[in-house]
Coordinates of C-alpha atoms and ligand atoms in Angstrom, one line a residue:
M1 CA 13.7 13.6 16.6
L2 CA 11.1 16.4 16.5
V3 CA 12.2 19.2 13.9
I4 CA 10.5 22.5 14.1
G5 CA 11.1 25.3 11.5
I6 CA 10.6 28.9 12.8
A7 CA 10.5 31.7 10.2
G8 CA 9.5 35.3 10.2
G9 CA 10.7 38.6 8.8
T10 CA 14.0 40.4 10.4
G11 CA 13.1 41.6 13.8
S12 CA 10.0 39.7 14.1
G13 CA 11.2 38.1 17.1
K14 CA 12.2 34.5 16.1
T15 CA 15.2 34.4 18.4
T16 CA 13.0 35.8 21.3
V17 CA 10.4 33.3 20.7
V18 CA 13.0 30.4 20.6
D19 CA 14.6 31.7 23.9
K20 CA 11.2 31.5 25.5
I21 CA 10.4 28.1 24.2
I22 CA 13.7 27.0 25.7
Q23 CA 12.9 28.4 29.1
Q24 CA 9.3 27.0 29.3
L25 CA 10.2 23.5 27.9
D26 CA 12.9 23.2 30.3
I27 CA 14.4 20.1 28.5
E28 CA 18.0 19.5 28.0
G29 CA 17.6 17.7 24.6
M30 CA 17.1 20.6 22.2
N31 CA 19.4 22.0 19.5
I32 CA 19.0 25.3 17.6
L33 CA 20.3 25.7 14.1
S34 CA 20.2 29.4 13.0
Q35 CA 20.0 30.0 9.2
D36 CA 22.3 32.9 9.9
N37 CA 25.3 30.5 10.3
Y38 CA 24.6 29.2 6.9
Y39 CA 25.2 32.3 4.8
H40 CA 27.6 31.5 1.8
D41 CA 31.1 32.3 2.7
N42 CA 32.2 35.1 0.2
H43 CA 35.8 35.6 1.4
N44 CA 36.9 35.7 -2.2
L45 CA 35.1 39.2 -2.3
T46 CA 36.5 42.4 -0.5
L47 CA 34.7 43.6 2.5
T48 CA 33.3 46.5 0.5
E49 CA 31.9 44.0 -2.1
R50 CA 30.5 41.8 0.7
E51 CA 28.8 44.9 2.2
A52 CA 26.9 45.3 -0.9
L53 CA 25.4 41.8 -1.2
N54 CA 21.8 41.0 -0.8
Y55 CA 21.4 38.9 2.2
D56 CA 17.7 38.5 2.1
H57 CA 17.4 36.3 -1.1
P58 CA 17.2 32.6 -0.7
K59 CA 20.3 32.3 -2.8
S60 CA 22.4 33.9 -0.1
I61 CA 21.9 30.8 1.9
D62 CA 23.9 27.6 1.6
F63 CA 20.7 25.5 1.8
D64 CA 22.6 22.4 0.7
L65 CA 24.7 22.5 3.8
L66 CA 21.8 23.3 6.0
I67 CA 19.8 20.4 4.7
K68 CA 22.7 18.1 4.9
H69 CA 23.2 19.0 8.7
V70 CA 19.6 18.7 9.5
K71 CA 19.5 15.2 7.8
A72 CA 22.7 14.2 9.5
L73 CA 21.3 15.3 13.1
K74 CA 18.1 13.4 12.3
N75 CA 20.3 10.4 11.4
H76 CA 21.9 10.7 15.0
E77 CA 25.2 12.0 13.6
P78 CA 27.0 15.2 15.1
I79 CA 27.7 18.1 12.7
E80 CA 30.3 20.8 12.6
Q81 CA 28.2 24.0 12.4
P82 CA 30.0 27.1 10.9
I83 CA 30.1 30.3 12.6
Y84 CA 29.1 33.5 10.7
S85 CA 30.0 37.1 11.7
F86 CA 27.5 39.9 10.8
V87 CA 30.4 42.4 11.3
T88 CA 32.7 40.9 8.4
H89 CA 29.8 39.5 6.4
G90 CA 31.6 36.1 6.4
R91 CA 32.2 32.7 8.1
T92 CA 34.8 33.2 11.0
G93 CA 36.4 29.9 10.0
D94 CA 35.4 28.5 13.5
H95 CA 33.0 25.6 13.9
V96 CA 30.9 24.3 16.8
T97 CA 30.2 20.7 17.2
V98 CA 26.4 20.0 17.6
E99 CA 25.6 16.6 19.0
P100 CA 22.0 15.2 18.0
K101 CA 19.2 15.7 20.6
N102 CA 15.5 15.1 20.8
V103 CA 14.3 18.5 19.5
L104 CA 15.8 20.5 16.6
V105 CA 14.7 24.1 16.0
V106 CA 15.7 25.5 12.6
E107 CA 15.2 29.2 12.7
G108 CA 15.7 32.0 10.1
I109 CA 14.0 34.4 7.8
L110 CA 14.1 32.0 4.8
V111 CA 13.7 28.6 6.4
L112 CA 10.1 28.2 4.9
T113 CA 11.0 29.2 1.5
N114 CA 12.9 26.1 0.5
K115 CA 11.0 23.2 -0.6
E116 CA 13.7 20.6 0.3
L117 CA 14.2 21.9 3.8
L118 CA 10.3 22.2 4.4
K119 CA 10.2 18.4 3.8
E120 CA 12.4 17.9 7.0
F121 CA 9.9 19.9 9.4
D122 CA 7.3 18.2 11.6
L123 CA 6.1 21.6 12.7
K124 CA 6.2 25.0 10.8
V125 CA 5.8 28.2 12.6
F126 CA 5.9 31.8 11.4
V127 CA 6.5 34.8 13.6
H128 CA 4.8 37.9 12.6
A129 CA 5.3 41.6 13.5
D130 CA 4.4 44.4 11.2
S131 CA 7.0 45.9 9.1
D132 CA 7.4 49.4 10.8
E133 CA 7.8 47.5 14.2
R134 CA 10.4 45.2 12.6
L135 CA 12.2 48.2 11.1
I136 CA 12.4 49.9 14.4
R137 CA 13.7 46.8 16.1
R138 CA 16.3 46.2 13.3
I139 CA 17.6 49.7 13.5
R140 CA 18.1 49.4 17.3
R141 CA 19.7 45.8 17.1
D142 CA 22.0 46.4 14.1
T143 CA 23.3 49.8 15.4
Q144 CA 23.8 48.3 19.0
E145 CA 24.9 44.6 18.2
R146 CA 25.9 44.4 14.6
G147 CA 28.2 47.3 14.0
R148 CA 26.0 49.0 11.6
D149 CA 24.9 52.8 11.3
L150 CA 21.5 54.2 10.5
N151 CA 22.2 54.8 7.0
E152 CA 23.4 51.3 6.4
V153 CA 20.2 49.9 8.0
L154 CA 17.9 52.1 5.9
H155 CA 19.7 51.7 2.6
R156 CA 19.6 48.0 3.2
Y157 CA 16.0 47.9 4.2
Q158 CA 15.0 49.8 1.0
T159 CA 17.2 48.1 -1.6
T160 CA 17.0 44.5 -0.7
L161 CA 15.3 43.8 2.6
K162 CA 11.8 45.1 2.0
P163 CA 11.5 43.7 -1.7
M164 CA 12.9 40.3 -0.6
H165 CA 10.5 40.2 2.3
Q166 CA 7.6 40.9 0.0
E167 CA 8.8 38.5 -2.5
F168 CA 9.9 35.4 -0.5
I169 CA 9.4 35.7 3.3
E170 CA 5.8 37.1 3.5
P171 CA 4.5 34.4 1.0
S172 CA 6.3 31.8 3.1
K173 CA 3.9 32.2 5.7
N174 CA 1.3 30.1 3.9
E175 CA 3.6 27.1 4.6
A176 CA 3.2 27.6 8.4
D177 CA 1.0 25.3 10.6
L178 CA 1.1 28.1 13.3
I179 CA 1.5 32.0 13.1
I180 CA 2.6 33.8 16.3
P181 CA 1.6 37.5 16.5
N182 CA 4.6 39.1 18.1
M183 CA 3.8 42.9 17.9
R184 CA 3.8 42.8 21.8
Q185 CA 4.9 40.3 24.4
N186 CA 2.4 37.3 23.8
S187 CA 2.7 34.7 26.5
V188 CA -0.4 33.0 25.4
A189 CA 1.0 32.2 22.0
I190 CA 4.3 31.0 23.7
D191 CA 2.3 28.8 26.1
F192 CA 0.4 27.5 23.1
L193 CA 3.4 26.7 21.0
T194 CA 5.1 25.0 24.1
T195 CA 2.1 22.8 24.5
V196 CA 2.1 21.8 20.9
I197 CA 5.7 20.9 21.1
K198 CA 5.1 18.8 24.4
N199 CA 2.2 17.0 22.6
S200 CA 4.2 16.3 19.5
L201 CA 7.2 15.0 21.7
R202 CA 4.9 12.5 23.3
K203 CA 4.0 11.2 19.6
H204 CA 7.8 11.0 18.7
Ligands
ADP301 N1 7.3 41.0 21.5 C1 8.3 42.0 21.5 N2 8.2 43.1 22.0 C2 9.1 44.0 21.8 N3 10.3 43.8 21.3 C3 10.5 42.5 21.0 C4 9.7 41.6 20.9 N4 10.2 40.4 20.4 C5 11.4 40.6 20.1 N5 11.8 42.0 20.5 C6 13.0 42.6 20.3 O1 13.3 43.0 18.9 C7 14.5 42.7 18.6 C8 14.6 41.5 17.5 O2 14.2 40.3 18.1 P1 14.8 39.0 17.5 O3 14.2 37.9 18.4 O4 16.3 39.0 17.6 O5 14.2 38.8 16.1 P2 14.6 38.1 14.8 O6 15.5 37.0 15.3 O7 13.2 37.7 14.2 O8 15.5 39.0 13.9 C9 15.3 42.3 19.9 O9 15.9 43.5 20.4 C10 14.2 41.9 20.8 O10 14.5 42.1 22.2
LIG302 O1 26.3 39.5 6.5 C1 25.1 39.7 6.6 C2 24.2 38.6 6.7 C3 22.8 38.8 6.9 N1 22.4 40.2 7.3 C4 21.0 40.5 7.7 O2 20.6 39.6 8.6 C5 19.2 39.5 8.6 C6 18.7 38.2 9.1 O3 19.1 38.0 10.3 P1 17.9 38.1 11.5 O4 18.6 37.7 12.8 O5 16.6 37.2 11.2 O6 17.3 39.5 11.5 C7 18.8 39.6 7.0 O7 17.6 40.4 7.0 C8 20.0 40.3 6.4 O8 19.7 41.5 5.7 C9 23.3 41.2 7.1 O9 23.0 42.3 7.4 N2 24.7 40.9 6.9

């Protein structure tokens, strides 16, 4: 199994890049594990308390479970992936069964910050977009798709998102084998990444 880690700041375009790779690779045997489904469950807290949490610090992620799932899939075992809701800031209680396939993509803002998880990756990618562009994309997405208002997005950006990005996410770029500039549609980079994955698959 080929395991690819794809990181990058919020709004950098990780999900978009993964979707394009899926289209171009055109293979059936590919799984995507999103770090977003591995936020710790905080249902012991009230919604107001959950809203106030820092979701951009590595400690907000249940890396033990994520790494356990990556190892299980590499070991040809199915996993029960939890489902997370950005509206309630918690696990929904539902799970989806993921069967092992030839390629596993693990994507999320913090996936290149964890030393144990890094050991599981054959290829490490960082998607880059400047912070102003990412903030604009985040405002649009969170107000349209994640039930937030402008004040919430800007408050979170100033208090946790920006400082955590500078402390943890941006430095994790140094771990990457490949950096994808994604300020605009970048079909050359997507073609290149697809070719690298195809070549790696031949060796696996
Ligand atoms: N190259 C790009 N140019 C313009 N908009 C983009 C580009 N890549 C992604 N977007 C948009 O930015 C938003 C965030 O992208 P997404 O892939 O969800 O980012 P991430 O998964 O890194 O948070 C989406 O609305 C997406 O359509
Ligand atoms: O309950 C939550 C959990 C996370 N967030 C924010 O999500 C982004 C990461 O998702 P991307 O899809 O990579 O943008 C992170 O910056 C958290 O701040 C949240 O708002 N609520």
